[in-house]
Each structure stands twice: as C-alpha cells, then as structure tokens.
mmCIF file of C-alpha atoms in Angstrom:
data_model
loop_
_atom_site.group_PDB
_atom_site.id
_atom_site.type_symbol
_atom_site.label_atom_id
_atom_site.label_comp_id
_atom_site.label_asym_id
_atom_site.label_seq_id
_atom_site.Cartn_x
_atom_site.Cartn_y
_atom_site.Cartn_z
ATOM 1 C CA UNK A 1 -9.582 -20.146 -10.972
ATOM 2 C CA UNK A 2 -6.942 -17.865 -9.425
ATOM 3 C CA UNK A 3 -3.586 -19.357 -8.483
ATOM 4 C CA UNK A 4 -4.122 -18.364 -4.828
ATOM 5 C CA UNK A 5 -7.593 -17.620 -3.494
ATOM 6 C CA UNK A 6 -8.732 -16.528 -0.048
ATOM 7 C CA UNK A 7 -12.421 -17.250 0.449
ATOM 8 C CA UNK A 8 -14.384 -15.563 3.248
ATOM 9 C CA UNK A 9 -11.643 -15.910 5.891
ATOM 10 C CA UNK A 10 -12.483 -15.144 9.523
ATOM 11 C CA UNK A 11 -10.240 -15.122 12.570
ATOM 12 C CA UNK A 12 -10.998 -14.133 16.164
ATOM 13 C CA UNK A 13 -8.725 -13.732 19.157
ATOM 14 C CA UNK A 14 -11.050 -13.865 22.139
ATOM 15 C CA UNK A 15 -13.605 -11.124 21.635
ATOM 16 C CA UNK A 16 -11.554 -9.351 18.950
ATOM 17 C CA UNK A 17 -12.290 -9.988 15.286
ATOM 18 C CA UNK A 18 -8.922 -9.729 13.522
ATOM 19 C CA UNK A 19 -10.041 -10.890 10.071
ATOM 20 C CA UNK A 20 -13.659 -10.449 9.005
ATOM 21 C CA UNK A 21 -14.672 -12.172 5.792
ATOM 22 C CA UNK A 22 -11.544 -11.527 3.713
ATOM 23 C CA UNK A 23 -11.755 -12.746 0.107
ATOM 24 C CA UNK A 24 -8.984 -12.157 -2.422
ATOM 25 C CA UNK A 25 -7.739 -13.698 -5.669
ATOM 26 C CA UNK A 26 -4.052 -13.628 -6.639
ATOM 27 C CA UNK A 27 -2.933 -14.656 -10.117
ATOM 28 C CA UNK A 28 0.104 -16.774 -10.857
ATOM 29 C CA UNK A 29 3.235 -14.618 -10.845
ATOM 30 C CA UNK A 30 1.331 -11.626 -9.470
ATOM 31 C CA UNK A 31 2.650 -9.317 -6.740
ATOM 32 C CA UNK A 32 -0.199 -8.284 -4.424
ATOM 33 C CA UNK A 33 0.250 -6.135 -1.315
ATOM 34 C CA UNK A 34 -1.974 -6.085 1.747
ATOM 35 C CA UNK A 35 -1.812 -2.438 2.777
ATOM 36 C CA UNK A 36 -3.365 -0.883 5.853
ATOM 37 C CA UNK A 37 -2.829 0.691 9.278
ATOM 38 C CA UNK A 38 -1.564 -1.219 12.305
ATOM 39 C CA UNK A 39 -4.158 -3.641 13.639
ATOM 40 C CA UNK A 40 -6.127 -3.876 10.377
ATOM 41 C CA UNK A 41 -5.639 -7.654 10.070
ATOM 42 C CA UNK A 42 -3.077 -7.807 7.278
ATOM 43 C CA UNK A 43 -0.421 -9.812 9.163
ATOM 44 C CA UNK A 44 -3.065 -12.170 10.566
ATOM 45 C CA UNK A 45 -4.295 -12.751 7.007
ATOM 46 C CA UNK A 46 -0.745 -13.548 5.878
ATOM 47 C CA UNK A 47 -0.294 -15.995 8.759
ATOM 48 C CA UNK A 48 -3.533 -17.737 7.797
ATOM 49 C CA UNK A 49 -2.149 -18.196 4.280
ATOM 50 C CA UNK A 50 1.177 -19.453 5.649
ATOM 51 C CA UNK A 51 -0.544 -21.984 7.907
ATOM 52 C CA UNK A 52 0.808 -20.419 11.092
ATOM 53 C CA UNK A 53 -2.780 -19.809 12.228
ATOM 54 C CA UNK A 54 -5.947 -21.783 11.466
ATOM 55 C CA UNK A 55 -8.945 -19.837 10.129
ATOM 56 C CA UNK A 56 -12.123 -19.952 12.172
ATOM 57 C CA UNK A 57 -14.119 -19.966 8.946
ATOM 58 C CA UNK A 58 -13.437 -19.819 5.243
ATOM 59 C CA UNK A 59 -11.012 -21.572 2.930
ATOM 60 C CA UNK A 60 -7.652 -20.964 1.255
ATOM 61 C CA UNK A 61 -7.147 -22.395 -2.234
ATOM 62 C CA UNK A 62 -3.794 -22.914 -3.955
ATOM 63 C CA UNK A 63 -3.771 -24.077 -7.560
ATOM 64 C CA UNK A 64 -7.377 -25.167 -7.181
ATOM 65 C CA UNK A 65 -6.813 -27.240 -4.031
ATOM 66 C CA UNK A 66 -8.030 -26.368 -0.500
ATOM 67 C CA UNK A 67 -5.093 -26.018 1.902
ATOM 68 C CA UNK A 68 -6.555 -24.685 5.162
ATOM 69 C CA UNK A 69 -6.111 -28.152 6.711
ATOM 70 C CA UNK A 70 -2.618 -28.642 5.248
ATOM 71 C CA UNK A 71 0.186 -28.089 7.793
ATOM 72 C CA UNK A 72 2.457 -25.098 7.244
ATOM 73 C CA UNK A 73 5.536 -27.140 6.319
ATOM 74 C CA UNK A 74 3.612 -28.907 3.533
ATOM 75 C CA UNK A 75 2.100 -25.851 1.858
ATOM 76 C CA UNK A 76 5.186 -24.867 -0.121
ATOM 77 C CA UNK A 77 5.222 -21.292 1.167
ATOM 78 C CA UNK A 78 8.344 -19.204 1.645
ATOM 79 C CA UNK A 79 8.038 -16.569 4.357
ATOM 80 C CA UNK A 80 10.148 -13.543 5.244
ATOM 81 C CA UNK A 81 9.411 -12.185 8.716
ATOM 82 C CA UNK A 82 9.479 -8.592 9.914
ATOM 83 C CA UNK A 83 12.218 -9.426 12.433
ATOM 84 C CA UNK A 84 14.136 -11.463 9.800
ATOM 85 C CA UNK A 85 14.353 -14.367 12.345
ATOM 86 C CA UNK A 86 17.858 -15.443 11.329
ATOM 87 C CA UNK A 87 19.625 -18.053 13.428
ATOM 88 C CA UNK A 88 22.417 -16.126 15.199
ATOM 89 C CA UNK A 89 24.635 -19.221 15.486
ATOM 90 C CA UNK A 90 24.531 -19.910 11.726
ATOM 91 C CA UNK A 91 26.399 -18.229 8.912
ATOM 92 C CA UNK A 92 24.599 -16.634 5.988
ATOM 93 C CA UNK A 93 25.064 -19.775 3.901
ATOM 94 C CA UNK A 94 23.845 -22.002 6.728
ATOM 95 C CA UNK A 95 20.763 -19.819 7.260
ATOM 96 C CA UNK A 96 19.907 -19.981 3.566
ATOM 97 C CA UNK A 97 20.443 -23.733 3.430
ATOM 98 C CA UNK A 98 18.551 -24.516 6.646
ATOM 99 C CA UNK A 99 15.166 -25.417 5.047
ATOM 100 C CA UNK A 100 16.986 -27.668 2.579
ATOM 101 C CA UNK A 101 18.694 -29.551 5.418
ATOM 102 C CA UNK A 102 15.339 -29.950 7.145
ATOM 103 C CA UNK A 103 14.012 -31.320 3.863
ATOM 104 C CA UNK A 104 16.799 -33.911 3.948
ATOM 105 C CA UNK A 105 18.572 -33.008 0.717
ATOM 106 C CA UNK A 106 22.128 -34.278 0.255
ATOM 107 C CA UNK A 107 24.953 -31.825 1.096
ATOM 108 C CA UNK A 108 26.008 -31.454 -2.523
ATOM 109 C CA UNK A 109 22.582 -30.323 -3.678
ATOM 110 C CA UNK A 110 22.282 -27.974 -0.704
ATOM 111 C CA UNK A 111 25.648 -26.359 -1.485
ATOM 112 C CA UNK A 112 24.680 -25.942 -5.146
ATOM 113 C CA UNK A 113 21.320 -24.345 -4.347
ATOM 114 C CA UNK A 114 22.826 -22.046 -1.706
ATOM 115 C CA UNK A 115 25.414 -20.884 -4.248
ATOM 116 C CA UNK A 116 22.589 -20.079 -6.697
ATOM 117 C CA UNK A 117 20.726 -18.037 -4.104
ATOM 118 C CA UNK A 118 23.885 -16.229 -2.963
ATOM 119 C CA UNK A 119 24.618 -15.205 -6.554
ATOM 120 C CA UNK A 120 20.989 -14.222 -7.191
ATOM 121 C CA UNK A 121 20.903 -11.915 -4.169
ATOM 122 C CA UNK A 122 24.405 -10.470 -4.506
ATOM 123 C CA UNK A 123 25.684 -12.011 -1.268
ATOM 124 C CA UNK A 124 29.012 -13.268 -2.645
ATOM 125 C CA UNK A 125 31.763 -12.962 -0.047
ATOM 126 C CA UNK A 126 29.314 -12.961 2.873
ATOM 127 C CA UNK A 127 28.570 -16.698 2.974
ATOM 128 C CA UNK A 128 30.661 -17.361 6.095
ATOM 129 C CA UNK A 129 29.560 -14.304 8.069
ATOM 130 C CA UNK A 130 27.148 -14.473 10.975
ATOM 131 C CA UNK A 131 24.071 -12.198 11.176
ATOM 132 C CA UNK A 132 25.751 -9.753 13.575
ATOM 133 C CA UNK A 133 28.622 -9.356 11.118
ATOM 134 C CA UNK A 134 26.525 -8.022 8.227
ATOM 135 C CA UNK A 135 24.336 -4.945 7.723
ATOM 136 C CA UNK A 136 20.568 -4.813 8.123
ATOM 137 C CA UNK A 137 20.038 -4.834 4.373
ATOM 138 C CA UNK A 138 22.315 -7.859 4.001
ATOM 139 C CA UNK A 139 20.491 -9.650 6.815
ATOM 140 C CA UNK A 140 17.240 -9.052 4.965
ATOM 141 C CA UNK A 141 18.731 -10.541 1.801
ATOM 142 C CA UNK A 142 19.747 -13.617 3.792
ATOM 143 C CA UNK A 143 16.199 -13.933 5.138
ATOM 144 C CA UNK A 144 14.839 -13.596 1.617
ATOM 145 C CA UNK A 145 17.322 -16.181 0.382
ATOM 146 C CA UNK A 146 16.192 -18.666 3.025
ATOM 147 C CA UNK A 147 12.570 -18.166 1.916
ATOM 148 C CA UNK A 148 13.536 -18.732 -1.735
ATOM 149 C CA UNK A 149 15.803 -21.745 -1.151
ATOM 150 C CA UNK A 150 13.100 -24.401 -1.580
ATOM 151 C CA UNK A 151 11.540 -22.721 -4.607
ATOM 152 C CA UNK A 152 8.264 -21.824 -2.888
ATOM 153 C CA UNK A 153 4.909 -21.871 -4.633
ATOM 154 C CA UNK A 154 4.078 -18.532 -2.999
ATOM 155 C CA UNK A 155 6.400 -15.977 -1.410
ATOM 156 C CA UNK A 156 5.008 -14.288 1.720
ATOM 157 C CA UNK A 157 6.635 -11.152 3.132
ATOM 158 C CA UNK A 158 5.555 -9.584 6.430
ATOM 159 C CA UNK A 159 6.753 -5.942 6.551
ATOM 160 C CA UNK A 160 10.311 -7.041 5.742
ATOM 161 C CA UNK A 161 11.689 -3.516 5.295
ATOM 162 C CA UNK A 162 10.173 -1.731 8.293
ATOM 163 C CA UNK A 163 13.338 -1.909 10.442
ATOM 164 C CA UNK A 164 15.694 -0.563 7.767
ATOM 165 C CA UNK A 165 17.027 2.938 7.225
ATOM 166 C CA UNK A 166 15.331 4.902 4.432
ATOM 167 C CA UNK A 167 18.162 4.683 1.836
ATOM 168 C CA UNK A 168 18.552 0.915 2.353
ATOM 169 C CA UNK A 169 14.788 0.431 2.272
ATOM 170 C CA UNK A 170 14.413 2.341 -0.999
ATOM 171 C CA UNK A 171 17.127 0.224 -2.591
ATOM 172 C CA UNK A 172 15.558 -3.033 -1.460
ATOM 173 C CA UNK A 173 12.147 -1.978 -2.788
ATOM 174 C CA UNK A 174 13.643 -1.967 -6.271
ATOM 175 C CA UNK A 175 15.608 -5.178 -5.690
ATOM 176 C CA UNK A 176 12.658 -7.182 -4.355
ATOM 177 C CA UNK A 177 10.406 -6.116 -7.213
ATOM 178 C CA UNK A 178 13.066 -6.879 -9.812
ATOM 179 C CA UNK A 179 13.726 -10.279 -8.254
ATOM 180 C CA UNK A 180 10.022 -11.143 -8.132
ATOM 181 C CA UNK A 181 9.592 -10.237 -11.800
ATOM 182 C CA UNK A 182 12.733 -12.150 -12.730
ATOM 183 C CA UNK A 183 11.502 -15.308 -10.991
ATOM 184 C CA UNK A 184 7.831 -14.846 -11.906
ATOM 185 C CA UNK A 185 6.937 -15.769 -8.340
ATOM 186 C CA UNK A 186 3.461 -15.290 -6.874
ATOM 187 C CA UNK A 187 3.945 -12.900 -3.958
ATOM 188 C CA UNK A 188 1.783 -11.657 -1.097
ATOM 189 C CA UNK A 189 3.378 -8.683 0.667
ATOM 190 C CA UNK A 190 2.223 -7.053 3.909
ATOM 191 C CA UNK A 191 3.032 -3.413 4.636
ATOM 192 C CA UNK A 192 1.673 -0.262 6.265
ATOM 193 C CA UNK A 193 3.900 1.849 4.016
ATOM 194 C CA UNK A 194 2.095 3.198 0.954
ATOM 195 C CA UNK A 195 5.354 3.876 -0.902
ATOM 196 C CA UNK A 196 6.309 0.207 -0.714
ATOM 197 C CA UNK A 197 2.862 -0.965 -1.799
ATOM 198 C CA UNK A 198 2.483 1.495 -4.678
ATOM 199 C CA UNK A 199 5.986 1.039 -6.095
ATOM 200 C CA UNK A 200 6.185 -2.769 -5.981
ATOM 201 C CA UNK A 201 2.695 -4.157 -6.505
ATOM 202 C CA UNK A 202 0.701 -5.276 -9.499
ATOM 203 C CA UNK A 203 -2.367 -4.776 -7.311
ATOM 204 C CA UNK A 204 -2.989 -3.508 -3.785
ATOM 205 C CA UNK A 205 -5.632 -4.796 -1.349
ATOM 206 C CA UNK A 206 -6.398 -1.985 1.077
ATOM 207 C CA UNK A 207 -7.455 -3.264 4.512
ATOM 208 C CA UNK A 208 -9.098 -1.698 7.557
ATOM 209 C CA UNK A 209 -10.689 -3.276 10.645
ATOM 210 C CA UNK A 210 -10.219 -6.822 9.410
ATOM 211 C CA UNK A 211 -11.769 -6.243 6.003
ATOM 212 C CA UNK A 212 -10.572 -5.523 2.481
ATOM 213 C CA UNK A 213 -11.947 -2.086 1.619
ATOM 214 C CA UNK A 214 -11.000 -2.116 -2.048
ATOM 215 C CA UNK A 215 -8.574 -3.746 -4.463
ATOM 216 C CA UNK A 216 -6.959 -2.253 -7.530
ATOM 217 C CA UNK A 217 -3.779 -1.321 -9.324
ATOM 218 C CA UNK A 218 -1.640 1.299 -7.560
ATOM 219 C CA UNK A 219 -2.537 3.832 -10.240
ATOM 220 C CA UNK A 220 -6.273 3.186 -9.925
ATOM 221 C CA UNK A 221 -6.324 3.371 -6.123
ATOM 222 C CA UNK A 222 -4.392 6.640 -6.170
ATOM 223 C CA UNK A 223 -6.174 8.437 -9.001
ATOM 224 C CA UNK A 224 -9.655 6.901 -8.690
ATOM 225 C CA UNK A 225 -10.278 5.899 -5.058
ATOM 226 C CA UNK A 226 -13.818 4.701 -4.453
ATOM 227 C CA UNK A 227 -13.818 5.409 -0.706
ATOM 228 C CA UNK A 228 -12.765 8.215 1.611
ATOM 229 C CA UNK A 229 -10.510 5.775 3.448
ATOM 230 C CA UNK A 230 -8.589 4.953 0.268
ATOM 231 C CA UNK A 231 -8.288 8.609 -0.713
ATOM 232 C CA UNK A 232 -6.858 9.617 2.674
ATOM 233 C CA UNK A 233 -4.710 6.560 3.435
ATOM 234 C CA UNK A 234 -3.020 6.368 0.038
ATOM 235 C CA UNK A 235 -1.237 9.660 -0.473
ATOM 236 C CA UNK A 236 -2.141 13.103 0.796
ATOM 237 C CA UNK A 237 -5.412 14.695 -0.254
ATOM 238 C CA UNK A 238 -7.733 17.593 0.410
ATOM 239 C CA UNK A 239 -11.187 16.447 1.472
ATOM 240 C CA UNK A 240 -13.979 18.996 0.939
ATOM 241 C CA UNK A 241 -17.632 18.659 1.850
ATOM 242 C CA UNK A 242 -19.691 19.911 -1.125
ATOM 243 C CA UNK A 243 -23.356 20.255 -2.048
ATOM 244 C CA UNK A 244 -24.703 18.617 -5.188
ATOM 245 C CA UNK A 245 -25.894 21.406 -7.508
ATOM 246 C CA UNK A 246 -26.670 19.528 -10.718
ATOM 247 C CA UNK A 247 -26.443 15.716 -10.782
ATOM 248 C CA UNK A 248 -27.025 15.564 -14.534
ATOM 249 C CA UNK A 249 -24.143 17.858 -15.397
ATOM 250 C CA UNK A 250 -21.890 16.633 -12.560
ATOM 251 C CA UNK A 251 -21.638 19.921 -10.676
ATOM 252 C CA UNK A 252 -21.119 20.465 -6.943
ATOM 253 C CA UNK A 253 -20.579 23.582 -4.891
ATOM 254 C CA UNK A 254 -17.758 24.108 -2.390
ATOM 255 C CA UNK A 255 -16.312 27.322 -0.955
ATOM 256 C CA UNK A 256 -18.417 29.448 -3.294
ATOM 257 C CA UNK A 257 -17.160 27.556 -6.361
ATOM 258 C CA UNK A 258 -18.986 25.271 -8.775
ATOM 259 C CA UNK A 259 -16.800 22.209 -9.446
ATOM 260 C CA UNK A 260 -17.108 19.461 -12.009
ATOM 261 C CA UNK A 261 -16.910 15.928 -10.597
ATOM 262 C CA UNK A 262 -16.368 12.574 -12.274
ATOM 263 C CA UNK A 263 -19.333 10.612 -11.014
ATOM 264 C CA UNK A 264 -22.667 11.666 -9.545
ATOM 265 C CA UNK A 265 -24.616 8.426 -10.032
ATOM 266 C CA UNK A 266 -27.266 7.741 -7.419
ATOM 267 C CA UNK A 267 -26.813 11.202 -5.889
ATOM 268 C CA UNK A 268 -29.646 13.746 -5.585
ATOM 269 C CA UNK A 269 -29.626 17.512 -5.896
ATOM 270 C CA UNK A 270 -29.009 19.081 -2.487
ATOM 271 C CA UNK A 271 -27.203 16.074 -1.015
ATOM 272 C CA UNK A 272 -23.803 16.618 0.528
ATOM 273 C CA UNK A 273 -20.783 14.692 -0.701
ATOM 274 C CA UNK A 274 -17.106 14.485 0.147
ATOM 275 C CA UNK A 275 -14.800 15.501 -2.694
ATOM 276 C CA UNK A 276 -11.114 14.513 -2.923
ATOM 277 C CA UNK A 277 -8.543 16.808 -4.537
ATOM 278 C CA UNK A 278 -4.885 15.783 -4.555
ATOM 279 C CA UNK A 279 -2.450 18.566 -3.489
ATOM 280 C CA UNK A 280 -0.351 18.164 -6.635
ATOM 281 C CA UNK A 281 -3.425 18.730 -8.837
ATOM 282 C CA UNK A 282 -3.869 22.309 -7.553
ATOM 283 C CA UNK A 283 -2.051 25.038 -9.471
ATOM 284 C CA UNK A 284 -0.461 27.874 -7.494
ATOM 285 C CA UNK A 285 -0.516 31.511 -8.689
ATOM 286 C CA UNK A 286 0.913 34.628 -7.034
ATOM 287 C CA UNK A 287 -1.591 36.912 -8.760
ATOM 288 C CA UNK A 288 -5.249 36.698 -9.708
ATOM 289 C CA UNK A 289 -5.833 34.997 -13.080
ATOM 290 C CA UNK A 290 -7.591 36.866 -15.844
ATOM 291 C CA UNK A 291 -10.486 34.401 -15.758
ATOM 292 C CA UNK A 292 -11.580 31.105 -14.264
ATOM 293 C CA UNK A 293 -14.380 29.938 -12.004
ATOM 294 C CA UNK A 294 -12.410 27.301 -10.103
ATOM 295 C CA UNK A 295 -10.055 29.716 -8.360
ATOM 296 C CA UNK A 296 -9.734 30.118 -4.603
ATOM 297 C CA UNK A 297 -8.007 33.097 -2.986
ATOM 298 C CA UNK A 298 -6.162 32.485 0.245
ATOM 299 C CA UNK A 299 -3.180 33.227 2.433
ATOM 300 C CA UNK A 300 -0.172 30.973 3.009
ATOM 301 C CA UNK A 301 -0.036 29.744 6.614
ATOM 302 C CA UNK A 302 2.847 27.263 6.449
ATOM 303 C CA UNK A 303 5.479 26.655 3.786
ATOM 304 C CA UNK A 304 7.467 23.417 3.973
ATOM 305 C CA UNK A 305 10.355 22.688 1.612
ATOM 306 C CA UNK A 306 10.467 18.961 0.690
ATOM 307 C CA UNK A 307 13.048 18.876 -2.073
ATOM 308 C CA UNK A 308 11.548 18.906 -5.559
ATOM 309 C CA UNK A 309 8.164 19.783 -4.028
ATOM 310 C CA UNK A 310 7.195 22.490 -1.552
ATOM 311 C CA UNK A 311 4.066 21.919 0.539
ATOM 312 C CA UNK A 312 1.888 24.945 1.270
ATOM 313 C CA UNK A 313 -0.969 25.093 3.753
ATOM 314 C CA UNK A 314 -3.283 27.843 2.537
ATOM 315 C CA UNK A 315 -6.231 29.325 4.409
ATOM 316 C CA UNK A 316 -9.037 30.223 2.035
ATOM 317 C CA UNK A 317 -12.481 31.486 2.983
ATOM 318 C CA UNK A 318 -13.996 28.617 4.953
ATOM 319 C CA UNK A 319 -11.431 26.119 3.650
ATOM 320 C CA UNK A 320 -7.909 25.082 4.523
ATOM 321 C CA UNK A 321 -6.150 23.733 1.449
ATOM 322 C CA UNK A 322 -2.908 21.800 1.075
ATOM 323 C CA UNK A 323 -0.922 22.406 -2.116
ATOM 324 C CA UNK A 324 2.136 20.493 -3.346
ATOM 325 C CA UNK A 325 3.820 22.811 -5.827
ATOM 326 C CA UNK A 326 7.129 22.429 -7.672
ATOM 327 C CA UNK A 327 9.732 24.121 -5.498
ATOM 328 C CA UNK A 328 10.797 26.270 -8.432
ATOM 329 C CA UNK A 329 7.252 27.704 -8.599
ATOM 330 C CA UNK A 330 6.775 27.934 -4.819
ATOM 331 C CA UNK A 331 10.009 29.850 -4.313
ATOM 332 C CA UNK A 332 8.169 33.047 -5.265
ATOM 333 C CA UNK A 333 5.744 32.615 -2.370
ATOM 334 C CA UNK A 334 6.440 33.737 1.195
ATOM 335 C CA UNK A 335 4.644 32.980 4.434
ATOM 336 C CA UNK A 336 1.417 34.969 4.959
ATOM 337 C CA UNK A 337 1.439 35.989 1.299
ATOM 338 C CA UNK A 338 -1.836 36.095 -0.610
ATOM 339 C CA UNK A 339 -2.078 33.473 -3.339
ATOM 340 C CA UNK A 340 -4.614 32.080 -5.798
ATOM 341 C CA UNK A 341 -5.294 28.372 -6.201
ATOM 342 C CA UNK A 342 -6.643 26.898 -9.424
ATOM 343 C CA UNK A 343 -8.499 23.659 -8.739
ATOM 344 C CA UNK A 344 -8.498 20.839 -11.326
ATOM 345 C CA UNK A 345 -11.177 20.789 -14.001
ATOM 346 C CA UNK A 346 -12.656 17.608 -12.564
ATOM 347 C CA UNK A 347 -12.620 16.332 -8.993
ATOM 348 C CA UNK A 348 -13.677 12.997 -7.523
ATOM 349 C CA UNK A 349 -16.502 12.219 -5.121
ATOM 350 C CA UNK A 350 -15.538 9.525 -2.624
ATOM 351 C CA UNK A 351 -18.642 9.336 -0.463
ATOM 352 C CA UNK A 352 -21.995 10.843 0.448
ATOM 353 C CA UNK A 353 -22.191 12.484 3.884
ATOM 354 C CA UNK A 354 -25.129 13.060 6.218
ATOM 355 C CA UNK A 355 -26.086 16.320 7.925
ATOM 356 C CA UNK A 356 -23.445 15.769 10.604
ATOM 357 C CA UNK A 357 -20.701 15.297 8.036
ATOM 358 C CA UNK A 358 -20.474 11.532 8.634
ATOM 359 C CA UNK A 359 -19.761 9.381 5.588
ATOM 360 C CA UNK A 360 -22.536 6.994 4.559
ATOM 361 C CA UNK A 361 -20.825 5.434 1.505
ATOM 362 C CA UNK A 362 -21.953 5.693 -2.113
#
C-alpha cells in the first residue's frame, strides 16, 4: 500500500462541489504536486489531508491507517501556508520552535532542534529577528522551518512561493527540492504554476473542476499528454483539428499536410481529432526546403524576443502557428516576412472532436 493514499474524496461547500472523487497514491519520500487553475480543488484537497476540513465522503490513509477521523494536531503533518502565517510578535527562532512548545518539550530540546532547523535552512544570524525585519524569502524559510520542526510524517505546502519575486522564487524552487531529497520527506505540494510543478516533482497530479485529470512524471505529462487539458495547461502548444486519413498507418490531414501521429487506436477513418504540436518542436526556415511533405508556408505576424528563445506567431493558410525558435536562428526573420515551418515527424493526438469541434475524449 502507498505511504499516503487519498481514496474517493468528496467535499461540497453548499451547492458547489470543490472535490469530486479524488483518489491519489503517494509513495514514501515522494514529491507529488497538485497542479491546476484557481478553483480546481487543489487547496481543498490539501486541507482535507491536513485535517483542516472533514471530507464528506471517502478516506485518507497514512501508512496503512485511516486518518479522516483523526484531528489535525494528531496526524503528524507539517504545513506551509500561502500567506506564511508567521506570528508577528515572535522572532524567527520562536516561530520555528512554536509547535515544539505546544508539544510540551523541555526548553533545552527545543533550543537544540531550532538550532538544527536554522542551520538546515541557512537562517543563521536571523534567529532573533521578527518577520517584518527579514525578506520574503527568509520569511518563507522560517515558515518551512516551523513545519519541519516536529519531523512531520508528511510535508504539505500550499502555494508557498506565489507571493515572492521571480528571482527569489526560482532560488527557493531549487532549495525546497534539494531539502526534500536530503530529508527523504513525503511531500504534497499545491501550485498553479507549471514551472514549480515540473521542476520539483517526482510526479504531478493535474486537477480541474474538483477532479484529477491525469497523473504522471513531469516529462510524461509534457511530452505525452493524454488529454487536451494537459497539453494546453502544461506548457504552450499548437492545437490543430485534423482528419484521420489512415488509422492503420497513423496518418492524419491538417492544413493540406499528411502528418504521422503516435496513436490512432479506437479512431476511424474520417473522424476528426485534435493534434498537439509543441512550439519548440517546429523548425523555422527562411527559404523553402528542397523537399519535405510536412512543411507549412506562412508569414510572421508577431515576433517576441524572450531571451534564449524567440516566439513567432505565423499565419499559414487556414492555420495560425506558434513557433519557439532559438533566438540565434530567429534573428534572421523580420515581421511580415515569409517563412517555412517544418513540423515534427510525429505528432500526438490528445482527443477526438465532434462536428462542432468539441472534444469528446479518446
């Protein structure tokens, strides 16, 4: 059995279903992120695990034992809140040691454990400072230290980096992941930010409308999404509606081209499907290639420099295509210039669509 298991969890607030049958298994020492848009139910799910909310239905298992009836303070969870929730009248050391004082540990043991946490998180010299006297990143480390002080069985983090500036946030992404791996701590992390989820997680559970849409490694969800929602929410993509030409050979037609796709199981000739093509998988040329049947000709509408990558919006016949090209290659292209786009050898179908272009799943 998994170290932490959520089994068919449901939660309503009045007439609104916030969590609808969520089931998830988390292994010991695993870092799993709940990723999704605002209002998808990810924070409510985390609060159910923490014991801050009771589930209407379903069960939560920890090390093989049901805990949905166990009060929050007895579950052994450490939680870091989005707002950090530090006590403004306590120093950093006092904030970190607070759960240990509530537990009734002697002062000597509290001081020793606080010193360990301060050293672990690089907070030396800040022990006697109050929250308003340290930076946002340092406040977040104090909040993390408080969650770690009791040696929790599971670490829960609710969008802990959302209020931080980008450079600080990027640094803490690396620090949190390194710390989690160093401690081998089972972690459930809530975020709406795909960069955080992809860069830190062993696996990602993608949520929408109170449900888990799909679960997988960051690499699998990015390169092999099994739904249109996953393909569009995780990273940028081009979504084309294509007609199935040959199910046996895996060929579909889009924009006058015949494309190879990875998987045409259970799809009939003549059906329409939605095909995902990542912008970075499209090759940019400033002149027509000598040969190739997966080439689109178009005109650059917008050119956006983004550092190492330049994003181009290209209008082709009947299609608008986004291309992420190395800036060194895109420097040769000007606005309104004619270009040629070489599509990848194989694309991925994410869903079947009906006559109105509405997705009907696989």
